Coordinates of N, CA and C and ligand atoms in Angstrom, one line a residue:
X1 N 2.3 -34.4 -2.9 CA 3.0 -35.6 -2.4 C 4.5 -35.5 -2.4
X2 N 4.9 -35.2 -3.8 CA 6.5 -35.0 -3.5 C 6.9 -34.1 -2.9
X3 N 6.2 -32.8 -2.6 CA 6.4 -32.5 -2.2 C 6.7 -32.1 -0.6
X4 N 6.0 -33.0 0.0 CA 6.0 -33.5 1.0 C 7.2 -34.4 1.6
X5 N 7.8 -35.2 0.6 CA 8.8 -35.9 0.8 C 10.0 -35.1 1.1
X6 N 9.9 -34.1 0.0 CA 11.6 -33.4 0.2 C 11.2 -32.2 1.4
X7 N 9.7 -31.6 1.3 CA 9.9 -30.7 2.6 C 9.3 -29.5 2.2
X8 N 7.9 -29.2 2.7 CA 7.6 -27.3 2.5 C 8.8 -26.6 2.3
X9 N 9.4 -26.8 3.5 CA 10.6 -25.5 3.6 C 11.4 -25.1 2.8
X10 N 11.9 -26.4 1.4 CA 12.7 -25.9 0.8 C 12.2 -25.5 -0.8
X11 N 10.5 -25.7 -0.7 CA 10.0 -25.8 -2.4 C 9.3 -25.1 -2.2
X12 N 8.7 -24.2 -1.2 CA 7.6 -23.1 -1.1 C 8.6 -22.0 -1.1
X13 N 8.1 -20.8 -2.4 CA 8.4 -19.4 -2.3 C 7.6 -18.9 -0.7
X14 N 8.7 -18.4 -0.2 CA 8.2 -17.5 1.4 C 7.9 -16.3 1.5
X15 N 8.6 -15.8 0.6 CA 8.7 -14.2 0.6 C 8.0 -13.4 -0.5
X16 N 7.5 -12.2 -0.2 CA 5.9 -11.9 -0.9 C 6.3 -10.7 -0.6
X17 N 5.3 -9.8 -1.8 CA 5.5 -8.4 -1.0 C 3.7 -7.7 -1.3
X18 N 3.3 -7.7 -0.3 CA 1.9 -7.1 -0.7 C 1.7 -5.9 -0.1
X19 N 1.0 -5.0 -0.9 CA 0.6 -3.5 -0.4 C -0.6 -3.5 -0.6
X20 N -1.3 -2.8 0.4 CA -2.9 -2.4 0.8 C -2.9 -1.0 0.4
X21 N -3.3 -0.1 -0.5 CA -3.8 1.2 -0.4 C -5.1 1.5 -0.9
X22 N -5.1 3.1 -0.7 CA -6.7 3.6 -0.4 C -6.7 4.6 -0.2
X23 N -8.1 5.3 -0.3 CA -8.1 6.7 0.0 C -7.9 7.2 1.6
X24 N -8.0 7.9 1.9 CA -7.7 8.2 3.6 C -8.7 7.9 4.4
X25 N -8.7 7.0 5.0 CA -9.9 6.1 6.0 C -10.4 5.2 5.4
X26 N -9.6 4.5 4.4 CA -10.2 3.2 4.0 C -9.7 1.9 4.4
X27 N -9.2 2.2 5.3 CA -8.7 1.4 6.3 C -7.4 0.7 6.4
X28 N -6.9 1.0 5.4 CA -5.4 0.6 4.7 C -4.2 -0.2 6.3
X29 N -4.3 0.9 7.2 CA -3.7 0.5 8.8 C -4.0 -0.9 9.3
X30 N -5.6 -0.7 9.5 CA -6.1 -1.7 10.3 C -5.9 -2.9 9.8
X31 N -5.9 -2.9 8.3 CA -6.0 -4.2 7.3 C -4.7 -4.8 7.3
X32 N -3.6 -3.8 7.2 CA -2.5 -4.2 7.0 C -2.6 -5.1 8.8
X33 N -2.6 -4.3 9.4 CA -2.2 -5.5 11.2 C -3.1 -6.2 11.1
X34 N -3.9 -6.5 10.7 CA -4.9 -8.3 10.8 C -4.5 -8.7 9.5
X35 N -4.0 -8.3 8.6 CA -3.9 -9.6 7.4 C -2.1 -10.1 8.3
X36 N -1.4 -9.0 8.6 CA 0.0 -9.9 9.0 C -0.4 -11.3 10.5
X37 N -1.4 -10.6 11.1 CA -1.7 -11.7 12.5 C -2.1 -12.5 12.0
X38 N -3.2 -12.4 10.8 CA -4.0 -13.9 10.2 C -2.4 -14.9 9.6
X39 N -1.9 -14.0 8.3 CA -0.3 -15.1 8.0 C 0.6 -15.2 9.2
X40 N 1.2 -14.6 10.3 CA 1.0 -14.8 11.2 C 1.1 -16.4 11.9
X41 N -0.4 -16.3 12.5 CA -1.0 -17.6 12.4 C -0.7 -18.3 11.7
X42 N -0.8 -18.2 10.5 CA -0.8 -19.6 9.6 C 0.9 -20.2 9.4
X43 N 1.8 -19.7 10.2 CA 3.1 -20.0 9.8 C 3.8 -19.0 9.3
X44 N 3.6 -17.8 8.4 CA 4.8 -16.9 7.6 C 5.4 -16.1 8.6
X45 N 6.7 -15.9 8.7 CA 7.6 -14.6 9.0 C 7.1 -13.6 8.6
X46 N 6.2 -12.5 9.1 CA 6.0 -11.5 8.8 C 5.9 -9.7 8.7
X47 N 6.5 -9.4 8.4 CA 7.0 -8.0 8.3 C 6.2 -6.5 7.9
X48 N 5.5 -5.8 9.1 CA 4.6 -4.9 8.8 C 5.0 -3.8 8.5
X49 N 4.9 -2.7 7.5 CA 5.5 -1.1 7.4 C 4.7 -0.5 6.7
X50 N 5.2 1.0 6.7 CA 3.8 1.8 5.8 C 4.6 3.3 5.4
X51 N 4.2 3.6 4.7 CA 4.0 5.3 4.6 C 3.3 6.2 4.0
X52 N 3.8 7.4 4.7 CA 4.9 7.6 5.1 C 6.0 6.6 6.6
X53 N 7.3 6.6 5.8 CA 8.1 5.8 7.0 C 7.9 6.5 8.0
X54 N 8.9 5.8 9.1 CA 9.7 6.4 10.2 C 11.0 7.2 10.5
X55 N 11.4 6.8 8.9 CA 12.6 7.4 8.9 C 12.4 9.2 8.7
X56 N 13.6 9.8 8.6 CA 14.1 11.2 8.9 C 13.3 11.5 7.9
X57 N 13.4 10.7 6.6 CA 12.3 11.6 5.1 C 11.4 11.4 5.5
X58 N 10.4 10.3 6.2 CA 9.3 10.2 6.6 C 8.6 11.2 7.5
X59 N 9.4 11.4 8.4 CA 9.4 12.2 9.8 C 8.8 13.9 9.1
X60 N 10.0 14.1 8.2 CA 9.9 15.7 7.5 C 8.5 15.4 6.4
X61 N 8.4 14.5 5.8 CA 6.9 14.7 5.1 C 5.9 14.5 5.8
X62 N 5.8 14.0 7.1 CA 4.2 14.1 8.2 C 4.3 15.9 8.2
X63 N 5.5 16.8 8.2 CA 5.6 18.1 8.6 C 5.1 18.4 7.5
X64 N 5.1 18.3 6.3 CA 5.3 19.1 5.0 C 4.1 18.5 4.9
X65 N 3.3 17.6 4.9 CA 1.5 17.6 4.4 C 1.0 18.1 5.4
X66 N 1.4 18.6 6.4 CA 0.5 19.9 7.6 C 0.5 21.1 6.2
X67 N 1.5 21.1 5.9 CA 1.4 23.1 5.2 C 1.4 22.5 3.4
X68 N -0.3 23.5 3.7 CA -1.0 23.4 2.3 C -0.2 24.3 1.1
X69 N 0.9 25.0 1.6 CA 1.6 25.8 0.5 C 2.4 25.4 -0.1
X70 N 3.3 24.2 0.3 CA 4.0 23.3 -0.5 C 3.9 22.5 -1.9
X71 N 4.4 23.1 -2.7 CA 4.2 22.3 -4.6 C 4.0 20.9 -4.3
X72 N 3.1 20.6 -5.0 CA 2.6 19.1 -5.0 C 4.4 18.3 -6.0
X73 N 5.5 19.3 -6.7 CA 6.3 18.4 -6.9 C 7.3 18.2 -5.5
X74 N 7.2 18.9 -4.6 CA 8.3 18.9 -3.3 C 7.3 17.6 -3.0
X75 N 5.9 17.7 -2.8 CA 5.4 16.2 -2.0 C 6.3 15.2 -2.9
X76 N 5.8 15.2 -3.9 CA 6.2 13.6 -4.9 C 7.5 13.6 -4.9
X77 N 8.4 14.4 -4.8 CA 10.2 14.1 -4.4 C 10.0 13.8 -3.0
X78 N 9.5 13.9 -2.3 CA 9.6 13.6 -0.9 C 9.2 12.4 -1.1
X79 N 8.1 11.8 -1.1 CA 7.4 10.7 -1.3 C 8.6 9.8 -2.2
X80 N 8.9 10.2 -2.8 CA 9.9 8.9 -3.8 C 11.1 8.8 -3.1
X81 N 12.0 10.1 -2.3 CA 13.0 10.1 -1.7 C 12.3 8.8 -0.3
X82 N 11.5 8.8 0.6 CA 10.9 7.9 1.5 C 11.3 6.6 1.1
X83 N 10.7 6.7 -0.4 CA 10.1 5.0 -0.6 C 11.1 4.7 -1.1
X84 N 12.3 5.1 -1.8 CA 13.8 4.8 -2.3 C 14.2 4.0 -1.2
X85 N 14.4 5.1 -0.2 CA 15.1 4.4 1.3 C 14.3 3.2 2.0
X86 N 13.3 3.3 1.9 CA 12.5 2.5 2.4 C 12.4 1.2 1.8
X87 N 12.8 1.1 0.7 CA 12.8 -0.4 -0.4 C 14.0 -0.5 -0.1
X88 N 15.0 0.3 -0.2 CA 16.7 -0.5 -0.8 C 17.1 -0.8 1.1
X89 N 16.7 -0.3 2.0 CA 17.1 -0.4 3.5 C 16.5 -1.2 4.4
X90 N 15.0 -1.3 3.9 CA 13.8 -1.9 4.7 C 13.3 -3.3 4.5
X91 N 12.5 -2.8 2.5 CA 12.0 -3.8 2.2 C 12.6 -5.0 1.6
X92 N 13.7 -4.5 1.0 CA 14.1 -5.7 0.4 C 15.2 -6.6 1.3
X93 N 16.0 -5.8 2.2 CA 16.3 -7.2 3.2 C 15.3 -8.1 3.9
X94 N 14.0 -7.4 4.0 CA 13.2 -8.5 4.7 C 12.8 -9.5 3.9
X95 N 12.9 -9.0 2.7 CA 12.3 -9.8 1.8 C 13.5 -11.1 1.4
X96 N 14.6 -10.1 1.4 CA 15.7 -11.3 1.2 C 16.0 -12.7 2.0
X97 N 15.5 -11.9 3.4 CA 15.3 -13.0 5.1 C 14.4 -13.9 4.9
X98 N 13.4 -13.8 4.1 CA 12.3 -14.9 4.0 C 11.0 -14.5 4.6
X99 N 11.2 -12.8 4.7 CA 9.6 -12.6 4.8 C 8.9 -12.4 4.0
X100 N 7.5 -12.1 4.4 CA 6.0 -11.8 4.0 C 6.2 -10.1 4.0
X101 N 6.6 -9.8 3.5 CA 6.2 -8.0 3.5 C 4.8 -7.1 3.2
X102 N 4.1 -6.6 4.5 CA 3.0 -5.7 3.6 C 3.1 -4.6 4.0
X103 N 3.2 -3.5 3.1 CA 3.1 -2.6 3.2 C 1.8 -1.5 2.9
X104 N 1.4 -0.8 4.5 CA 0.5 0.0 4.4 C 0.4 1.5 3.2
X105 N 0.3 1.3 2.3 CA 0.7 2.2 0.7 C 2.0 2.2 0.4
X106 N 1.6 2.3 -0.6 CA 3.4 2.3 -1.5 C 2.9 3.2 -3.0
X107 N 3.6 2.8 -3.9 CA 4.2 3.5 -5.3 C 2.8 4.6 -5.8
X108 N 1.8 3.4 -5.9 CA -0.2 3.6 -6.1 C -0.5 4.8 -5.6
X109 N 0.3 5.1 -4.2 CA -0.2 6.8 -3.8 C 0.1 7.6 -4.2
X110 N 1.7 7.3 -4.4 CA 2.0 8.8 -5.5 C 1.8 9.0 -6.6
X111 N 1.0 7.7 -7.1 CA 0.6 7.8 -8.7 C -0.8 8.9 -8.8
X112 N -1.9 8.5 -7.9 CA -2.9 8.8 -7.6 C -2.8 10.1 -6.6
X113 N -2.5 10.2 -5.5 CA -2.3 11.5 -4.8 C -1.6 12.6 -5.8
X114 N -0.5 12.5 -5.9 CA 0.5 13.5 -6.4 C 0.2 14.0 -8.0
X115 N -0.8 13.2 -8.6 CA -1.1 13.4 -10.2 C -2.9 13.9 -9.9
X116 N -3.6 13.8 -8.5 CA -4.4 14.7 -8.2 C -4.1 15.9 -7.9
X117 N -3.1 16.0 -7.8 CA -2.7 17.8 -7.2 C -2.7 18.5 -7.9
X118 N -2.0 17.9 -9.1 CA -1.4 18.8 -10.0 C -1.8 18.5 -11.1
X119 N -2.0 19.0 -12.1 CA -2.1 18.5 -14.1 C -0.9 18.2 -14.6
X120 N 0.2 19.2 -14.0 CA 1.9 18.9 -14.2 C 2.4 17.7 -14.1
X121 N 1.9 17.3 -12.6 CA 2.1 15.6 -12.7 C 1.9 14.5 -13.3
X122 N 2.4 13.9 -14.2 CA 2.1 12.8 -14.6 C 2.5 11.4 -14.5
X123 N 1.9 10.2 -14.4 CA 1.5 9.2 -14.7 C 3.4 8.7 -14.6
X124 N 3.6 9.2 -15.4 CA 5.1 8.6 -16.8 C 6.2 9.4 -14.9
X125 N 5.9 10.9 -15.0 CA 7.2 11.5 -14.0 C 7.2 10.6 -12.7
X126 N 6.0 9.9 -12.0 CA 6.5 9.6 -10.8 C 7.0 8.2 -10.9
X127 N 6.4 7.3 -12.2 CA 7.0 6.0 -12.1 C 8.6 6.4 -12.4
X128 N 9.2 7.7 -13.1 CA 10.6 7.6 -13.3 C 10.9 7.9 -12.0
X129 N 10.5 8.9 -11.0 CA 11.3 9.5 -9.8 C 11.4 8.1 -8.8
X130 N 10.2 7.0 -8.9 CA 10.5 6.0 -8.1 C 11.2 4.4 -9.1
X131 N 11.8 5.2 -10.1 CA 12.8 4.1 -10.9 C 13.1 2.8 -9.4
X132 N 13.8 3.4 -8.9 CA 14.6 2.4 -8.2 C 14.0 1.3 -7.5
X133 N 12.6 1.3 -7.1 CA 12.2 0.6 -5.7 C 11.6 -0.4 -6.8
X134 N 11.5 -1.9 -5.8 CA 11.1 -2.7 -6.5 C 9.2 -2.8 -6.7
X135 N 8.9 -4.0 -7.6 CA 7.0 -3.7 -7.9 C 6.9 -4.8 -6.8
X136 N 5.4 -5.0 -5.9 CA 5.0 -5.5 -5.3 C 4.3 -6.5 -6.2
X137 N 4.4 -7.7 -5.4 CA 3.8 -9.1 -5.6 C 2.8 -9.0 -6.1
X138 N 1.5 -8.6 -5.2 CA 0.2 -8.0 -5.2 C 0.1 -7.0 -4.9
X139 N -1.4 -6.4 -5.2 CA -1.7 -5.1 -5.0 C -3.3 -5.2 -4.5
X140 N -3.4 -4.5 -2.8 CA -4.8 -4.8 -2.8 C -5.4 -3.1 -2.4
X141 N -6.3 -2.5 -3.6 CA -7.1 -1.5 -3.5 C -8.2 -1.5 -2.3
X142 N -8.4 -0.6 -1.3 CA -9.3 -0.9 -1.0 C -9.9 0.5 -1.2
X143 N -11.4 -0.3 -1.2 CA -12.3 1.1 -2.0 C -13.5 1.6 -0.8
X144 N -13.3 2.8 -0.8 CA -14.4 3.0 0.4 C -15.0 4.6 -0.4
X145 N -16.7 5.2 0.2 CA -16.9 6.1 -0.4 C -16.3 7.0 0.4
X146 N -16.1 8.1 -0.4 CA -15.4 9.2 1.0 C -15.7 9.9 1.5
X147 N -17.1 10.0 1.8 CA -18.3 10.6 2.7 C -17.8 9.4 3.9
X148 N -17.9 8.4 3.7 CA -17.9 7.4 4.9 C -16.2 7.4 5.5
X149 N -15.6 7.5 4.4 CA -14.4 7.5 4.9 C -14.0 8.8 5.9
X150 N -14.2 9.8 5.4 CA -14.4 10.7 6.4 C -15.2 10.9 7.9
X151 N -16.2 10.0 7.7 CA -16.6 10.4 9.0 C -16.0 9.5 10.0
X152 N -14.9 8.4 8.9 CA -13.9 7.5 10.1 C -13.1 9.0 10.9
X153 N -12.7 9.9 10.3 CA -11.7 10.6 10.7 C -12.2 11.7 11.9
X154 N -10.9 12.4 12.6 CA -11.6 13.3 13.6 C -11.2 14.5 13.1
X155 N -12.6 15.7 13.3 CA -12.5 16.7 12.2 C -11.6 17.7 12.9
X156 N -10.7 17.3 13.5 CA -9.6 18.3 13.7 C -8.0 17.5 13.9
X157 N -8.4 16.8 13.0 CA -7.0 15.6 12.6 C -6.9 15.4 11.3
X158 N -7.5 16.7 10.4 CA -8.1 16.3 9.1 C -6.1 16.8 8.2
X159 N -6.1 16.6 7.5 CA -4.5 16.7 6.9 C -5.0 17.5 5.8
X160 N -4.0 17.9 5.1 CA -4.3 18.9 3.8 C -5.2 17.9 2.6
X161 N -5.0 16.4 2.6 CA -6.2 15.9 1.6 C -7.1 15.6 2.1
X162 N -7.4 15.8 3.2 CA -8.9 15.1 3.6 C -10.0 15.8 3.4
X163 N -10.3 16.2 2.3 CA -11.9 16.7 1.7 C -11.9 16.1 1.1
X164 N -13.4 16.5 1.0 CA -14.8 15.4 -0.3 C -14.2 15.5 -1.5
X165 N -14.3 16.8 -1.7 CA -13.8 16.7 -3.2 C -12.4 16.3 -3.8
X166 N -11.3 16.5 -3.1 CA -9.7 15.7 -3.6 C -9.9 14.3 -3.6
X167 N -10.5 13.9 -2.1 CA -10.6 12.6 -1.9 C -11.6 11.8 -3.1
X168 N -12.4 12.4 -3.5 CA -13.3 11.6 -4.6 C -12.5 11.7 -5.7
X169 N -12.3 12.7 -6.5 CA -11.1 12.4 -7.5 C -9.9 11.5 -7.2
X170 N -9.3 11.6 -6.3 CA -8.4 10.5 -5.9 C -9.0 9.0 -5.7
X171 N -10.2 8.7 -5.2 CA -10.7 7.3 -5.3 C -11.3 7.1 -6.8
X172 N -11.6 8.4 -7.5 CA -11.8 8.0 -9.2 C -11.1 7.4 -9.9
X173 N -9.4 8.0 -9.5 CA -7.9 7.6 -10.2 C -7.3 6.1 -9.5
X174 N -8.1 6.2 -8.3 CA -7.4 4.7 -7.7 C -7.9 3.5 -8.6
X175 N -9.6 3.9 -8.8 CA -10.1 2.7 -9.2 C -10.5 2.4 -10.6
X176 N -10.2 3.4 -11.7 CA -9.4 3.8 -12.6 C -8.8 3.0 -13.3
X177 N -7.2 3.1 -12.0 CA -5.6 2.5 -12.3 C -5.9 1.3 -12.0
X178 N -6.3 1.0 -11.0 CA -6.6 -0.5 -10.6 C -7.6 -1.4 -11.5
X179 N -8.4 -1.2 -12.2 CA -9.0 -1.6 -13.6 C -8.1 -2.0 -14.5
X180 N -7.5 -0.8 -15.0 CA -6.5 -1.3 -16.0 C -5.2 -2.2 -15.6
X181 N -4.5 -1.4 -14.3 CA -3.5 -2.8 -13.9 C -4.1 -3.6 -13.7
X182 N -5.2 -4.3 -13.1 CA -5.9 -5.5 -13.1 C -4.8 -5.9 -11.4
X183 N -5.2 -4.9 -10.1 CA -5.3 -4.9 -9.0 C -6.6 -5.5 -8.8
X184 N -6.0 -5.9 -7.6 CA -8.0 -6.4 -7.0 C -7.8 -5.1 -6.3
X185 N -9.6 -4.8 -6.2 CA -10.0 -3.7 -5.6 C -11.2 -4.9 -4.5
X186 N -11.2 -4.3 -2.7 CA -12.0 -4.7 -2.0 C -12.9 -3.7 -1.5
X187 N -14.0 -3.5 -1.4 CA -14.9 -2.7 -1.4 C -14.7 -2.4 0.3
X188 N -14.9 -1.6 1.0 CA -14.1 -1.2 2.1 C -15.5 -0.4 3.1
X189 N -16.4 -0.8 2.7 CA -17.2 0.0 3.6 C -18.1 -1.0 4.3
X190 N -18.2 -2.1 4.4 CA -18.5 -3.0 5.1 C -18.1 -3.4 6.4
X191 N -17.9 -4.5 7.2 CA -17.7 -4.1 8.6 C -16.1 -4.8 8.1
X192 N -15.6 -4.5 9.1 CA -14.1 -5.2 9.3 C -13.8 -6.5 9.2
X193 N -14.3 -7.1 9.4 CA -14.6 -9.0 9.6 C -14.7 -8.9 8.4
X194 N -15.6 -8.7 7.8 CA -15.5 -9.2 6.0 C -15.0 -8.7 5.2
X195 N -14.3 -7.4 5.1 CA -13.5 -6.9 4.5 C -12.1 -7.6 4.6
X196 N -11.7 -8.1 6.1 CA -10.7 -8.7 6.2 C -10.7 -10.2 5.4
X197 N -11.8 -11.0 5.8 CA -11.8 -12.1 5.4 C -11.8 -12.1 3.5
X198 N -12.2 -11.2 2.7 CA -12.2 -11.0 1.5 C -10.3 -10.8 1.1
X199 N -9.8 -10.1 2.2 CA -8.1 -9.8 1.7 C -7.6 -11.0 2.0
X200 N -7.8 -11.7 2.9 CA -7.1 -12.8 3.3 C -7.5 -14.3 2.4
X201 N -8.5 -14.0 1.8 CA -8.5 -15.2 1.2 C -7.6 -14.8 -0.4
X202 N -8.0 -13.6 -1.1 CA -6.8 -12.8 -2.1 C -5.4 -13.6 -1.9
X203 N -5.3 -13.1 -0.6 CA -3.8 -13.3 -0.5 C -3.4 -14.8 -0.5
X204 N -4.5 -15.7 0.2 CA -3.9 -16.7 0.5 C -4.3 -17.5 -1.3
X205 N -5.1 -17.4 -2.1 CA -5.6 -17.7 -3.4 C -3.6 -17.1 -4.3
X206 N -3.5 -16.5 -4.0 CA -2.3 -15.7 -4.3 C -1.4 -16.9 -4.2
X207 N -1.1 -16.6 -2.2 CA 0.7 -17.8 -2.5 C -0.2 -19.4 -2.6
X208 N -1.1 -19.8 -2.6 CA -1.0 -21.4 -3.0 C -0.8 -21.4 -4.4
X209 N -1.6 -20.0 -5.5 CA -1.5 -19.7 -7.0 C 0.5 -20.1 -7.3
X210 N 1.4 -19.5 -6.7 CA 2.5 -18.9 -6.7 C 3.2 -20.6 -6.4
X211 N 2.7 -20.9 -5.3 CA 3.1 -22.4 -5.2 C 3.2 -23.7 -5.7
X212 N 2.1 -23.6 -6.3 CA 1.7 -24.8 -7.3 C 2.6 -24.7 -8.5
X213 N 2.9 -23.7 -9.1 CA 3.9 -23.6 -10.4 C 5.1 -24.3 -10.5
Ligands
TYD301 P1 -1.5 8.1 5.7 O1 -1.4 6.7 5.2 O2 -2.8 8.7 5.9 O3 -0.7 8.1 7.0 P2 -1.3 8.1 8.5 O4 -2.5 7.3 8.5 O5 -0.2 7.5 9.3 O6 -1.5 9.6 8.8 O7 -0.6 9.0 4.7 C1 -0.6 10.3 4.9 C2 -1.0 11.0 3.7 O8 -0.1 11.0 2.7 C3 -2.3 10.5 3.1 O9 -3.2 11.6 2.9 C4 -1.9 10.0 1.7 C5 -0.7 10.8 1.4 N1 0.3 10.1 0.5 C6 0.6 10.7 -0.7 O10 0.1 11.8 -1.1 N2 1.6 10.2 -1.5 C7 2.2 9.0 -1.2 O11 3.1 8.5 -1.9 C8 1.9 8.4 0.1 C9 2.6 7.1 0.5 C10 0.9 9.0 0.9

């Protein structure tokens, strides 16, 4: 009620930052463009991105996961050099504007990709190399098996992680990490319609959660 009086506009937090990740074909893309059309709809300013970016780091790491000879630490300085730029240039003016930010992966992959490559990598080195960028609001795992996730993909579009076996240790560590952070994880092998409608009610349980305080 009072709130009503003085006005949504000026007592509702607007700005959010949610990230969708996953193993490769767990639909992370598709989810991220129908959760922003559903808020969207419902009224929010909303701001779609992913990575790898578009920018020039982005551009050179689509080149460098073609060639399997590259040190899994050149990926994870790559990946953190991206996402630096990408938070201090991208995400946080949108965020500052009064958007809804989601981003198609963020920090979660390099924790989980980059610490599957290697034994060298740890846990502890990539949260230091992405010191700078800020944590997301929410965090939504989506979990698919990687037999299925795979046969989303076309077998000669396949990238240097797209096997059974990287890809299952990598959805071991996602769902893992996401246990202990206490992410939600959405089970991702069901049809689209319900998978979507399971993240959109998250999110929306999220900002009325965030509102009410
Ligand atoms: P992906 O989301 O599959 O991009 P696209 O669908 O546009 O090809 O990302 C490319 C690959 O990069 C994917 O295999 C996951 C991997 N990756 C990492 O290894 N570390 C990271 O930090 C990120 C963001 C992605």
């Amino acid at each position: 009620m009072f709130k009503k009086i003085i006005g949504y506009e000026y007592l509702n937090k607007k700005s959010f930052f949610f990230v969708l990740d996953g193993i490769d074909g767990s639909g992370t893309t598709t989810h991220t463009k129908l959760l922003a059309g559903f808020l969207e709809n419902e009224g929010y300013k909303v701001h779609i991105t992913q990575e790898p970016t578009k920018s020039d780091i982005g551009i050179l790491l689509r080149k460098i996961l073609k060639n399997s000879e590259i040190p899994p630490s050149t990926d994870a300085l790559l990946f953190a050099a991206d996402r630096d730029f990408h938070y201090n240039f991208e995400i946080k003016k949108k965020l500052d504007e009064g958007f809804i930010v989601i981003s198609d992966r963020y920090i979660e992959a390099s924790i989980v990709y980059q610490c599957s490559q290697s034994e060298d990598i740890s846990v502890e080195w990539i949260k230091l190399i992405n010191k700078f960028v800020g944590k997301p609001d929410l965090m939504i795992i989506l979990d698919i098996d990687p037999k299925i996730a795979l046969l989303r993909k076309k077998n000669n579009e396949l990238e240097k992680f797209e096997n059974f076996e990287f890809l299952k240790k990598v959805r071991d560590f996602y769902i893992k990490r996401a246990e202990n952070e206490k992410y939600n994880i959405i089970n991702s092998d069901d049809i689209i319609e319900i998978t979507q409608e399971k993240i959109q009610n998250i999110v929306l349980n999220y900002i009325t959660k965030i509102n009410a305080n």
